[in-house]
Coordinates of C-alpha atoms in Angstrom, one line a residue:
M991 CA 138.8 -86.3 107.8
S992 CA 140.6 -86.8 111.1
R993 CA 143.9 -88.5 111.0
P994 CA 145.8 -90.5 113.7
S995 CA 148.4 -88.7 115.7
V996 CA 151.3 -90.8 114.3
G997 CA 153.4 -89.3 111.5
V998 CA 155.8 -91.1 109.3
L999 CA 159.5 -91.0 108.7
I1000 CA 160.2 -92.5 105.3
S1001 CA 163.1 -94.7 104.4
A1002 CA 165.2 -94.0 101.3
N1003 CA 164.5 -97.4 99.7
G1004 CA 160.7 -97.4 100.2
L1005 CA 159.8 -97.7 96.5
G1006 CA 159.4 -101.3 95.4
F1007 CA 158.4 -102.9 92.1
P1008 CA 156.0 -105.8 91.4
P1009 CA 157.2 -109.0 89.7
Q1010 CA 158.3 -108.9 86.1
N1011 CA 155.1 -110.6 84.8
L1012 CA 152.8 -107.9 86.1
A1013 CA 151.8 -104.6 84.5
R1014 CA 153.9 -101.5 85.2
V1015 CA 153.1 -97.8 84.9
V1016 CA 155.4 -96.0 82.5
V1017 CA 156.6 -92.5 83.3
W1018 CA 158.9 -90.7 81.0
E1019 CA 161.3 -88.3 82.7
W1020 CA 164.1 -85.8 81.7
L1021 CA 167.3 -85.0 83.6
N1022 CA 167.8 -81.5 84.7
E1023 CA 171.2 -79.8 85.3
H1024 CA 171.0 -80.7 89.0
G1025 CA 170.8 -84.4 88.4
R1026 CA 167.0 -84.7 89.2
W1027 CA 164.7 -86.6 87.0
R1028 CA 161.6 -84.5 86.2
P1029 CA 158.4 -86.3 84.9
Y1030 CA 156.5 -85.4 81.8
T1031 CA 152.8 -85.2 82.1
A1032 CA 150.6 -88.2 81.7
A1033 CA 149.3 -86.9 78.3
V1034 CA 152.9 -86.5 77.0
C1035 CA 153.8 -89.9 78.3
H1036 CA 150.9 -91.5 76.4
H1037 CA 152.0 -89.7 73.2
I1038 CA 155.6 -90.9 73.6
E1039 CA 154.4 -94.5 74.2
N1040 CA 152.2 -94.4 71.0
V1041 CA 155.2 -93.2 68.9
L1042 CA 157.4 -95.8 70.5
K1043 CA 155.1 -98.6 69.5
E1044 CA 155.3 -97.4 65.9
D1045 CA 159.0 -96.7 65.6
A1046 CA 161.3 -97.4 68.5
R1047 CA 164.2 -95.5 66.8
G1048 CA 162.2 -92.5 65.7
S1049 CA 161.5 -89.0 67.1
V1050 CA 158.7 -87.6 69.2
V1051 CA 157.5 -84.1 68.6
L1052 CA 156.2 -83.0 72.1
G1053 CA 154.5 -79.9 70.7
Q1054 CA 151.9 -82.1 69.0
V1055 CA 150.4 -82.9 72.5
D1056 CA 151.4 -79.9 74.5
A1057 CA 151.7 -76.4 73.0
Q1058 CA 154.1 -75.3 75.7
L1059 CA 156.6 -78.0 74.6
A1060 CA 156.6 -77.0 71.0
P1061 CA 160.4 -76.4 70.8
Y1062 CA 161.1 -79.9 72.1
I1063 CA 161.8 -83.2 70.3
I1064 CA 162.8 -86.5 71.8
D1065 CA 165.1 -88.8 69.8
L1066 CA 164.2 -92.3 70.9
Q1067 CA 167.4 -93.8 69.5
S1068 CA 169.8 -91.7 71.6
M1069 CA 167.2 -91.1 74.4
H1070 CA 167.8 -87.4 74.4
Q1071 CA 165.4 -84.4 74.4
F1072 CA 166.4 -81.7 71.9
R1073 CA 165.3 -78.1 72.1
Q1074 CA 165.2 -76.7 68.6
D1075 CA 165.5 -73.0 69.3
T1076 CA 168.5 -73.2 71.7
G1077 CA 170.2 -76.6 70.8
T1078 CA 170.0 -77.8 74.4
M1079 CA 170.1 -81.6 74.8
R1080 CA 169.1 -83.5 77.9
P1081 CA 168.9 -87.2 78.7
V1082 CA 165.5 -88.8 79.0
R1083 CA 164.5 -92.2 80.5
R1084 CA 161.5 -94.5 80.5
N1085 CA 160.8 -95.4 84.2
F1086 CA 158.4 -97.9 85.7
Y1087 CA 156.2 -97.8 88.8
D1088 CA 153.6 -99.9 90.5
P1089 CA 150.2 -99.6 88.9
S1090 CA 148.7 -99.0 92.4
S1091 CA 151.0 -95.9 93.0
A1092 CA 150.1 -92.3 92.3
P1093 CA 150.9 -92.2 88.6
G1094 CA 148.8 -95.4 88.0
K1095 CA 145.8 -93.6 89.6
G1096 CA 146.3 -90.3 87.9
I1097 CA 147.1 -88.5 91.2
V1098 CA 149.4 -85.5 91.0
W1099 CA 150.9 -83.7 94.1
E1100 CA 152.0 -80.1 93.5
W1101 CA 153.4 -77.2 95.6
E1102 CA 152.8 -73.5 95.1
N1103 CA 155.8 -71.6 93.8
D1104 CA 156.6 -67.8 94.2
N1105 CA 154.8 -67.1 91.0
N1106 CA 151.5 -68.4 92.5
S1107 CA 151.5 -71.3 90.1
W1108 CA 151.7 -75.0 90.8
T1109 CA 154.9 -77.1 90.4
P1110 CA 154.6 -80.9 90.5
Y1111 CA 156.8 -82.9 92.8
D1112 CA 159.3 -85.4 91.4
M1113 CA 157.6 -88.7 90.8
D1114 CA 159.3 -90.6 93.7
I1115 CA 158.3 -87.8 96.1
C1116 CA 154.7 -87.8 94.7
I1117 CA 154.4 -91.5 95.3
T1118 CA 155.8 -91.2 98.8
I1119 CA 153.3 -88.4 99.7
Q1120 CA 150.4 -90.3 98.3
N1121 CA 151.3 -93.5 100.2
A1122 CA 151.4 -91.5 103.5
Y1123 CA 148.2 -89.8 102.6
E1124 CA 146.4 -93.1 102.0
K1125 CA 147.6 -94.4 105.3
Q1126 CA 146.1 -91.3 106.9
H1127 CA 149.3 -90.0 108.4
P1128 CA 148.9 -86.4 109.7
W1129 CA 152.4 -85.4 108.5
L1130 CA 155.3 -86.7 106.4
D1131 CA 159.1 -86.0 106.8
L1132 CA 160.9 -85.9 103.4
S1133 CA 164.4 -85.7 105.0
S1134 CA 165.3 -89.3 104.0
L1135 CA 164.8 -88.3 100.3
G1136 CA 167.2 -85.4 100.6
F1137 CA 164.7 -82.6 101.2
C1138 CA 164.3 -80.7 104.5
Y1139 CA 160.5 -80.4 104.3
L1140 CA 157.6 -81.5 106.4
I1141 CA 154.3 -82.2 104.7
Y1142 CA 151.1 -81.5 106.8
F1143 CA 148.0 -83.1 105.4
N1144 CA 145.5 -81.5 107.6
S1145 CA 146.5 -78.0 106.5
M1146 CA 147.7 -79.2 103.1
S1147 CA 151.0 -77.3 103.5
Q1148 CA 154.7 -77.9 103.1
M1149 CA 157.2 -76.4 105.7
N1150 CA 160.9 -75.9 105.3
R1151 CA 162.5 -77.3 108.5
Q1152 CA 165.4 -74.8 108.3
T1153 CA 163.6 -71.6 107.5
Q1154 CA 160.1 -72.5 108.8
R1155 CA 158.6 -71.1 105.6
K1156 CA 155.3 -72.7 104.6
R1157 CA 153.9 -73.2 101.1
R1158 CA 150.5 -74.5 100.0
L1159 CA 150.3 -77.9 98.3
R1160 CA 147.5 -79.6 96.6
R1161 CA 146.4 -83.1 95.4
R1162 CA 144.6 -83.2 92.0
M1163 CA 143.4 -85.9 89.7
D1164 CA 144.7 -86.1 86.2
L1165 CA 145.0 -88.6 83.4
A1166 CA 146.5 -91.9 84.6
Y1167 CA 150.0 -92.7 83.2
P1168 CA 150.2 -95.5 80.5
L1169 CA 150.5 -99.2 81.4
T1170 CA 152.8 -101.7 79.9
M1171 CA 153.1 -105.5 80.2
G1172 CA 155.8 -108.1 79.8
S1173 CA 159.5 -108.0 80.5
I1174 CA 160.8 -104.7 81.8
P1175 CA 164.3 -103.5 80.9
K1176 CA 166.7 -102.6 83.6
S1177 CA 166.6 -98.9 84.7
Q1178 CA 168.9 -96.6 82.8
S1179 CA 171.5 -94.7 84.7
W1180 CA 173.1 -91.4 83.6
P1181 CA 176.2 -89.7 85.0
V1182 CA 175.4 -86.9 87.3
G1183 CA 177.9 -84.1 87.8
T1184 CA 180.7 -83.7 85.4
N1185 CA 180.9 -85.1 81.9
S1186 CA 183.8 -87.2 83.0
G1187 CA 181.4 -89.8 84.4
Q1188 CA 182.4 -89.2 88.0
P1189 CA 179.5 -89.3 90.4
C1190 CA 178.2 -86.0 91.7
S1191 CA 180.0 -84.9 94.9
C1192 CA 177.5 -82.5 96.3
Q1193 CA 176.6 -82.8 100.0
Q1194 CA 173.3 -84.5 99.3
C1195 CA 174.9 -87.2 97.2
L1196 CA 177.6 -87.7 99.7
L1197 CA 175.0 -88.2 102.4
V1198 CA 173.0 -90.7 100.3
N1199 CA 176.1 -92.7 99.4
S1200 CA 177.3 -92.7 103.0
T1201 CA 173.9 -93.9 104.2
R1202 CA 173.8 -96.7 101.7
A1203 CA 177.3 -97.8 102.8
A1204 CA 176.2 -97.7 106.4
S1205 CA 173.1 -99.8 105.7
N1206 CA 175.2 -102.4 103.9
A1207 CA 177.6 -102.6 106.8
I1208 CA 174.9 -103.0 109.3
L1209 CA 173.1 -105.8 107.4
A1210 CA 176.4 -107.6 107.0
S1211 CA 177.1 -107.2 110.7
Q1212 CA 173.6 -108.5 111.6
R1213 CA 174.3 -111.7 109.6
R1214 CA 177.7 -112.2 111.3
K1215 CA 176.3 -111.5 114.8
V1216 CA 179.6 -110.1 116.0
Y1217 CA 179.0 -107.5 118.7
S1218 CA 181.9 -107.9 121.2
G1219 CA 185.5 -106.8 121.5
N1220 CA 188.5 -109.2 121.6
G1221 CA 190.9 -106.9 123.5
N1222 CA 192.9 -106.3 120.4
G1223 CA 191.6 -102.9 119.5
T1224 CA 188.1 -104.1 118.3
L1225 CA 185.2 -101.8 119.3
I1226 CA 183.1 -103.0 122.2
V1227 CA 179.5 -102.5 121.3
R1228 CA 176.4 -103.6 123.3
Q1229 CA 173.7 -105.3 121.4
S1230 CA 170.5 -103.4 121.3
N1231 CA 167.1 -105.2 121.8
T1232 CA 165.0 -102.1 121.1
F1233 CA 164.3 -102.9 117.5
N1234 CA 165.4 -106.6 117.3
G1235 CA 163.2 -108.3 114.8
T1236 CA 160.9 -105.3 114.3
A1237 CA 160.4 -102.7 111.6
L1238 CA 162.3 -99.5 111.9
W1239 CA 159.8 -97.0 113.3
S1240 CA 157.2 -98.4 110.9
S1241 CA 154.3 -96.7 112.8
G1242 CA 156.3 -93.7 114.1
T1243 CA 156.2 -94.9 117.7
I1244 CA 158.7 -96.4 120.1
P1245 CA 157.9 -100.0 120.9
T1246 CA 155.9 -100.6 124.1
G1247 CA 157.8 -101.4 127.2
G1248 CA 160.7 -99.1 127.0
T1249 CA 162.6 -96.4 125.1
A1250 CA 165.9 -96.2 123.4
K1251 CA 168.8 -94.7 125.3
M1252 CA 172.2 -93.9 123.7
E1253 CA 175.2 -94.7 125.9
Q1254 CA 178.8 -93.9 125.5
V1255 CA 181.2 -96.8 125.2
R1256 CA 185.0 -96.6 125.1
S1257 CA 187.0 -99.0 122.9
P1258 CA 190.4 -100.4 123.9
N1259 CA 192.1 -97.9 121.7
G1260 CA 190.5 -95.0 123.5
M1261 CA 188.0 -94.0 120.8
Q1262 CA 184.5 -92.9 121.9
V1263 CA 181.5 -94.2 120.1
A1264 CA 177.8 -94.2 120.8
T1265 CA 175.4 -97.2 121.2
F1266 CA 171.8 -97.7 122.0
S1267 CA 170.6 -99.9 124.9
R1268 CA 167.1 -100.8 126.2
S1269 CA 165.7 -98.8 129.1
Q1270 CA 162.6 -99.8 131.0
S1271 CA 162.4 -96.7 133.2
A1272 CA 160.9 -94.2 130.9
P1273 CA 157.3 -94.2 129.5
T1274 CA 156.4 -94.6 125.8
G1275 CA 155.2 -91.8 123.7
T1276 CA 154.8 -90.6 120.1
Q1277 CA 157.1 -88.4 118.1
L1278 CA 156.1 -84.9 117.1
P1279 CA 157.0 -83.7 113.6
G1280 CA 158.7 -80.6 114.8
Q1281 CA 161.3 -82.4 116.8
N1282 CA 164.8 -83.3 115.7
N1283 CA 164.8 -86.9 114.5
L1284 CA 167.3 -87.9 117.3
N1285 CA 165.0 -86.3 119.9
R1286 CA 162.5 -89.1 120.0
P1287 CA 160.2 -89.5 123.1
G1288 CA 161.6 -90.8 126.3
T1289 CA 164.9 -90.5 127.9
Q1290 CA 167.7 -90.3 125.4
R1291 CA 171.3 -89.1 125.7
V1292 CA 173.6 -88.5 122.8
A1293 CA 177.3 -88.7 123.4
I1294 CA 178.9 -87.8 120.1
L1295 CA 182.5 -86.6 120.9
S1296 CA 185.4 -85.7 118.6
T1297 CA 188.5 -87.9 118.6
R1298 CA 191.8 -87.9 116.9
A1299 CA 191.8 -91.6 116.6
S1300 CA 191.1 -93.1 113.2
I1301 CA 187.7 -94.7 112.5
P1302 CA 188.0 -98.5 112.9
P1303 CA 187.3 -100.7 109.8
G1304 CA 183.6 -101.6 109.3
V1305 CA 182.3 -98.5 111.1
P1306 CA 180.4 -96.4 108.6
A1307 CA 181.2 -92.7 108.7
L1308 CA 178.6 -90.1 107.9
P1309 CA 179.5 -86.4 107.2
V1310 CA 177.7 -84.0 109.5
K1311 CA 177.6 -80.2 109.5
N1312 CA 178.1 -78.3 112.8
L1313 CA 179.4 -81.5 114.6
N1314 CA 181.2 -79.5 117.3
G1315 CA 179.4 -76.2 116.7
T1316 CA 176.6 -74.6 118.6
G1317 CA 174.0 -75.4 116.0
P1318 CA 172.0 -78.7 116.0
V1319 CA 172.8 -81.6 113.8
H1320 CA 171.0 -81.6 110.5
P1321 CA 167.6 -83.3 111.2
A1322 CA 167.7 -85.4 108.1
L1323 CA 171.1 -86.9 108.8
A1324 CA 170.4 -87.2 112.5
G1325 CA 167.2 -89.1 111.9
M1326 CA 168.8 -91.6 109.5
T1327 CA 171.8 -92.0 111.9
G1328 CA 169.4 -92.8 114.7
I1329 CA 167.7 -95.4 112.7
L1330 CA 170.9 -97.0 111.6
M1331 CA 172.3 -97.2 115.1
C1332 CA 169.1 -98.4 116.7
A1333 CA 168.7 -101.1 114.1
A1334 CA 171.7 -103.1 115.0
G1335 CA 173.3 -101.5 118.0
L1336 CA 176.3 -100.6 115.9
P1337 CA 178.4 -97.4 116.2
V1338 CA 178.1 -94.8 113.5
C1339 CA 180.9 -92.3 113.6
L1340 CA 179.7 -88.8 112.9
T1341 CA 182.5 -86.9 111.2
R1342 CA 182.7 -83.3 110.0
A1343 CA 181.4 -82.8 106.5
P1344 CA 184.1 -81.2 104.3
K1345 CA 183.3 -77.7 103.4
P1346 CA 183.7 -76.4 99.8
I1347 CA 186.5 -73.8 99.3
L1348 CA 184.6 -71.4 97.1
H1349 CA 187.0 -68.5 97.1
P1350 CA 190.8 -68.0 97.0
P1351 CA 192.8 -66.3 99.8
P1352 CA 192.5 -62.5 99.9
V1353 CA 194.3 -60.8 97.0
S1354 CA 195.6 -57.2 97.0
K1355 CA 194.9 -55.0 94.1
S1356 CA 198.6 -54.8 93.2
D1357 CA 198.6 -58.6 92.8
I1358 CA 195.7 -58.6 90.3
K1359 CA 197.1 -58.6 86.7
P1360 CA 195.4 -58.5 83.3
V1361 CA 195.3 -61.7 81.2
P1362 CA 198.1 -61.6 78.6
G1363 CA 196.8 -61.6 75.0
I1364 CA 193.4 -60.2 75.9
S1365 CA 192.7 -56.5 75.8
G1366 CA 191.0 -54.9 78.7
I1367 CA 189.7 -56.5 81.9
C1368 CA 186.0 -55.9 81.6
R1369 CA 183.1 -56.3 79.2
K1370 CA 179.7 -54.6 79.5
T1371 CA 176.5 -55.4 77.7
K1372 CA 173.6 -53.0 77.4
K1373 CA 170.0 -53.7 76.6
K1374 CA 169.8 -54.9 73.1
H1375 CA 166.6 -54.0 71.4
L1376 CA 165.2 -56.3 68.8
K1377 CA 166.2 -55.2 65.3
K1378 CA 163.7 -54.6 62.6
S1379 CA 164.9 -57.7 60.9
K1380 CA 163.8 -59.1 57.6
N1381 CA 160.9 -61.4 57.3
P1382 CA 161.4 -64.9 58.7
E1383 CA 161.0 -66.5 55.3
D1384 CA 163.9 -64.3 54.1
V1385 CA 166.1 -65.5 56.8
V1386 CA 165.2 -69.1 56.1
R1387 CA 165.8 -68.7 52.4
R1388 CA 169.3 -67.3 53.1
Y1389 CA 170.5 -70.7 54.4
I1390 CA 168.6 -73.2 52.2
Q1391 CA 168.5 -74.5 48.7
K1392 CA 165.2 -75.4 47.1
V1393 CA 164.6 -79.1 46.5
K1394 CA 162.7 -79.9 43.3
N1395 CA 162.2 -83.7 43.9
S1396 CA 161.6 -84.3 47.6
P1397 CA 162.7 -87.7 49.0
D1398 CA 160.1 -89.9 50.6
E1399 CA 161.3 -89.4 54.2
D1400 CA 160.1 -87.6 57.3
C1401 CA 160.5 -83.9 58.0
T1402 CA 161.9 -84.2 61.6
I1403 CA 160.1 -80.9 62.6
C1404 CA 156.5 -81.8 61.8
M1405 CA 157.0 -85.5 61.3
E1406 CA 155.1 -85.5 58.1
R1407 CA 156.5 -86.9 54.9
L1408 CA 158.5 -84.4 52.8
V1409 CA 156.4 -85.4 49.7
T1410 CA 153.3 -84.1 51.5
S1411 CA 152.4 -80.7 52.9
S1412 CA 153.9 -79.3 56.1
G1413 CA 152.2 -80.2 59.4
Y1414 CA 152.0 -76.5 60.0
E1415 CA 149.7 -75.9 57.1
G1416 CA 146.7 -74.0 58.4
V1417 CA 148.5 -73.2 61.6
L1418 CA 151.1 -70.8 60.0
S1419 CA 150.7 -68.8 56.9
H1420 CA 153.3 -66.8 55.1
K1421 CA 153.2 -65.2 51.7
G1422 CA 155.4 -66.9 49.2
V1423 CA 156.0 -70.0 51.4
K1424 CA 153.8 -72.8 50.2
P1425 CA 153.3 -75.7 52.6
E1426 CA 154.6 -78.3 50.1
L1427 CA 157.9 -76.5 49.5
V1428 CA 161.1 -78.3 50.7
G1429 CA 164.5 -76.9 51.3
K1430 CA 168.0 -78.3 52.0
L1431 CA 170.3 -76.5 54.5
G1432 CA 173.5 -75.5 52.8
K1433 CA 176.2 -76.8 55.1
C1434 CA 174.8 -80.1 56.5
G1435 CA 172.3 -81.0 53.7
H1436 CA 169.4 -81.9 55.9
M1437 CA 166.0 -81.3 54.3
Y1438 CA 162.8 -79.8 55.8
H1439 CA 159.6 -78.1 54.8
L1440 CA 160.2 -74.4 54.4
L1441 CA 157.1 -73.6 56.5
C1442 CA 158.5 -75.8 59.3
L1443 CA 161.8 -73.9 59.3
V1444 CA 159.8 -70.6 59.4
A1445 CA 157.8 -71.9 62.3
M1446 CA 161.0 -73.0 64.1
Y1447 CA 162.6 -69.6 63.5
N1448 CA 159.5 -67.7 64.8
N1449 CA 159.6 -69.8 68.0
G1450 CA 163.3 -68.9 68.7
N1451 CA 165.2 -65.7 69.4
K1452 CA 164.6 -64.3 65.8
D1453 CA 168.2 -63.1 65.7
G1454 CA 168.9 -64.0 62.0
S1455 CA 170.4 -67.4 62.7
L1456 CA 169.1 -71.0 62.3
Q1457 CA 170.1 -74.2 64.0
C1458 CA 169.6 -77.5 62.3
P1459 CA 167.3 -79.7 64.5
T1460 CA 169.1 -82.9 63.3
C1461 CA 172.8 -82.2 63.6
K1462 CA 172.7 -78.9 65.5
A1463 CA 174.8 -77.1 62.9
I1464 CA 174.4 -73.3 63.3
Y1465 CA 173.8 -70.9 60.4
G1466 CA 174.6 -67.3 61.0
E1467 CA 175.6 -65.8 64.4
K1468 CA 173.5 -67.2 67.2
T1469 CA 172.7 -64.7 70.0
G1470 CA 170.9 -65.2 73.3
T1471 CA 168.6 -63.2 75.7
Q1472 CA 171.1 -62.5 78.4
P1473 CA 170.1 -59.3 80.3
P1474 CA 172.5 -56.3 80.7
G1475 CA 175.5 -56.8 83.0
K1476 CA 179.2 -56.7 83.4
M1477 CA 181.9 -59.4 83.0
E1478 CA 185.4 -58.8 84.6
F1479 CA 188.5 -61.1 84.2
H1480 CA 192.0 -61.0 85.6
I1481 CA 194.8 -63.2 86.9
I1482 CA 195.3 -63.8 90.6
P1483 CA 198.5 -65.3 92.2
H1484 CA 197.0 -68.6 93.4
S1485 CA 196.8 -72.1 91.8
L1486 CA 193.8 -74.4 91.3
P1487 CA 193.9 -78.0 92.4
G1488 CA 195.3 -80.0 89.5
Y1489 CA 197.1 -76.9 88.0
T1490 CA 199.6 -76.1 90.7
E1491 CA 202.2 -74.9 88.2
F1492 CA 199.8 -72.2 86.9
K1493 CA 198.2 -69.0 88.3
T1494 CA 194.4 -68.6 88.1
I1495 CA 192.1 -66.6 85.8
R1496 CA 189.2 -65.3 87.8
I1497 CA 186.0 -64.2 86.1
V1498 CA 183.4 -62.1 87.9
Y1499 CA 179.9 -61.8 86.4
D1500 CA 177.5 -59.2 87.8
I1501 CA 174.0 -58.7 86.5
P1502 CA 171.5 -56.5 88.4
T1503 CA 167.7 -57.0 88.6
G1504 CA 165.7 -55.3 85.9
I1505 CA 162.7 -55.4 83.6
Q1506 CA 162.3 -58.1 81.0
G1507 CA 162.5 -57.1 77.4
P1508 CA 160.4 -58.3 74.4
E1509 CA 162.8 -61.3 73.9
H1510 CA 162.2 -62.6 77.4
P1511 CA 159.4 -64.9 78.7
N1512 CA 157.3 -62.2 80.3
P1513 CA 158.0 -58.8 78.7
G1514 CA 157.6 -55.8 81.0
K1515 CA 157.8 -57.9 84.2
K1516 CA 160.5 -57.6 86.7
F1517 CA 163.2 -60.3 86.9
T1518 CA 165.5 -61.1 89.8
A1519 CA 169.2 -61.8 89.8
R1520 CA 170.2 -64.1 92.7
G1521 CA 173.8 -64.9 93.8
F1522 CA 175.6 -62.1 91.9
P1523 CA 178.4 -61.3 91.6
R1524 CA 179.3 -64.8 90.6
H1525 CA 183.0 -65.8 90.7
C1526 CA 184.3 -68.4 88.3
Y1527 CA 187.8 -69.8 87.7
L1528 CA 190.1 -71.1 84.9
P1529 CA 193.7 -72.1 84.9
D1530 CA 196.1 -69.5 83.4
N1531 CA 197.5 -71.8 80.8
E1532 CA 197.1 -71.8 77.0
K1533 CA 193.8 -73.7 76.9
G1534 CA 192.4 -71.8 79.8
R1535 CA 193.1 -68.5 78.0
K1536 CA 191.5 -69.8 74.9
V1537 CA 188.4 -70.8 76.9
L1538 CA 188.4 -67.2 78.4
K1539 CA 188.4 -65.7 74.9
L1540 CA 185.5 -67.8 73.8
L1541 CA 183.6 -67.0 77.0
I1542 CA 184.1 -63.3 76.3
M1543 CA 182.6 -63.9 72.8
A1544 CA 179.7 -65.8 74.3
W1545 CA 179.1 -63.0 76.7
D1546 CA 179.1 -60.4 73.9
R1547 CA 176.5 -62.6 72.1
R1548 CA 174.4 -62.8 75.3
L1549 CA 174.7 -66.6 75.6
I1550 CA 176.1 -67.0 79.2
F1551 CA 172.9 -66.4 81.1
T1552 CA 169.2 -66.2 80.3
I1553 CA 166.0 -65.5 82.2
G1554 CA 163.9 -68.5 83.2
T1555 CA 162.9 -70.7 86.2
S1556 CA 165.6 -71.9 88.6
N1557 CA 165.6 -75.7 88.9
T1558 CA 167.2 -75.3 92.4
T1559 CA 164.7 -73.0 94.0
G1560 CA 161.7 -73.1 91.6
E1561 CA 161.8 -69.3 91.3
S1562 CA 160.6 -68.1 88.0
D1563 CA 161.6 -64.9 86.1
T1564 CA 165.1 -65.0 87.4
V1565 CA 168.6 -65.1 85.9
V1566 CA 169.9 -68.6 85.3
W1567 CA 172.9 -70.2 83.6
N1568 CA 172.5 -71.0 79.9
E1569 CA 174.0 -74.4 79.3
I1570 CA 177.7 -73.3 79.4
H1571 CA 179.1 -74.7 82.6
H1572 CA 181.4 -72.7 84.8
K1573 CA 183.6 -73.7 87.8
T1574 CA 182.5 -71.7 90.8
E1575 CA 184.5 -73.6 93.4
F1576 CA 188.1 -72.5 93.8
G1577 CA 189.9 -74.9 96.1
S1578 CA 187.8 -78.1 96.0
N1579 CA 185.4 -80.1 94.0
L1580 CA 182.7 -81.1 96.5
T1581 CA 179.8 -79.8 94.5
G1582 CA 181.0 -80.9 91.1
H1583 CA 181.7 -77.3 90.2
G1584 CA 185.3 -77.1 91.1
Y1585 CA 188.8 -78.6 90.5
P1586 CA 190.5 -81.0 89.9
D1587 CA 188.6 -81.9 86.8
S1588 CA 190.9 -82.9 83.9
N1589 CA 188.0 -82.9 81.4
Y1590 CA 186.4 -79.6 82.1
L1591 CA 188.3 -77.4 79.6
D1592 CA 187.5 -79.8 76.8
N1593 CA 183.9 -80.1 77.9
V1594 CA 183.3 -76.4 78.0
L1595 CA 184.9 -76.0 74.6
A1596 CA 182.4 -78.5 73.3
E1597 CA 179.5 -76.6 74.9
L1598 CA 180.7 -73.4 73.4
M1599 CA 180.9 -75.0 70.0
A1600 CA 177.3 -76.2 70.4
Q1601 CA 176.3 -72.5 70.9
G1602 CA 178.2 -71.5 67.7
V1603 CA 181.1 -69.9 69.6
L1604 CA 184.1 -71.2 67.6
E1605 CA 187.8 -70.7 67.8
A1606 CA 187.8 -69.8 64.1
N1607 CA 185.8 -66.7 64.9
L1608 CA 188.4 -65.3 67.3
K1609 CA 190.1 -62.1 66.2
D1610 CA 193.9 -62.1 66.3

């Protein structure tokens, strides 16, 4: 099918919703550690909706509809997903979309990852791609959604604008997502970044927040219609007619009769800004997807100069990398900046984006000191072969007490009543474990079918420990699947922001590539280890040293890292963090992984406690 030569540049607020009295498509999503909402499949969403209708405060066993999700349970009351074998909890939400959008039609867009398998796009990106596909655009620029990718529909490929790498993508039909009618509750919002509730301060979020602020300023200025200086230091800005009363590049072309030209204007205070004015001298044309978003057809000049003057009030500032460098301005930011400036003829001051300070100043070997109260400066872990442990039922019996008279309530593993047989009857068979037997965990007192506990243990690390699916209490010593590596720790004579009176504990993790063992997702297959050695930082105070001792214990138990799929790159069979957050930014907190963060030490202690790493287990 031939497509027109006009591509599309999407706007960040392009997803709308129908009125409240119309049907909506329901998509359940979970929040990953990078603040991105990932959708469940349509089949899983139908299952969740069915359970929701019966009991809005109950639990959803995802393994009943998808075998790959067997370890996961959603608690509808707290709106969290719980993984039974690791104790990991993640927020979930019930999101709503237009019935005519991709999820309402059962359309799924996916990209091919490095493992030659297909990964679905986030739902908002999927909807945006489908909208452009239906309008027969030949290409789509995802920069406005925070991704530096171009989608080419003719070749069904995705290209990274920075690396020029291409991947295949595909469009497939699946089950349509469930519909709901009536009043729709307001969307839920969850804190992204630190647990302190502060917004994420990564470059992408800074960009989005700056762009929103700029849009609001422009709309307010359009209503006021104030575009001239008064001689008292106010910016002099020429009104642009290029896009007066028209959509912002709605068809991807410049309006007939002229092109936009950016001119330099000097304000009375000497500050240089850039504006757009109408030019009739150049012919019209169409934009090519490979071009920088500011390099639109026709004659355009960009005069973006540095200044020591302060940015006047009301002029939105957008952080830009390589502002005065030799490299080009980031295409995504440049495109949005061009749109904002053309829309109202207002100046948008491009400022340097702050760079994270990842490492301290150079430190000589003589200045590096051991941490007082901790023996040694290094821990190594070797490959730990699985022990010939006792039978799973023996491990389960070690932590439970038999219940003679079972209460008439649900077993939260199989969701069957405790007075009936386990839901795993016929699926799992163990000698001496009858499907109707019920046991009570010793410390917390929660009751389950014995066969359900055996099934949960078999699906985990099989290390001789159990974790209660209800209260997350750990029985025994929980260990992980961290591959072999080395952990170093020492004191350096520099201070962290917020801890100026203390020196700094530096932790260096180093894990080489290797072959996966029997406890890993793909035994016998090679795994990668990106970004090592990894440097992490703690303040050298009493609480910081306590955290270090517990991190050493977690390292010895192989709980710091694991092998899985990177949510950042999509690479599978690689070493990833294992739910114990570390601070990898030394002198700033632009990514949310640095200082100052007054709650970090308390938060990481809680995360270590959730993994069974307790202060009571520390040796004197």
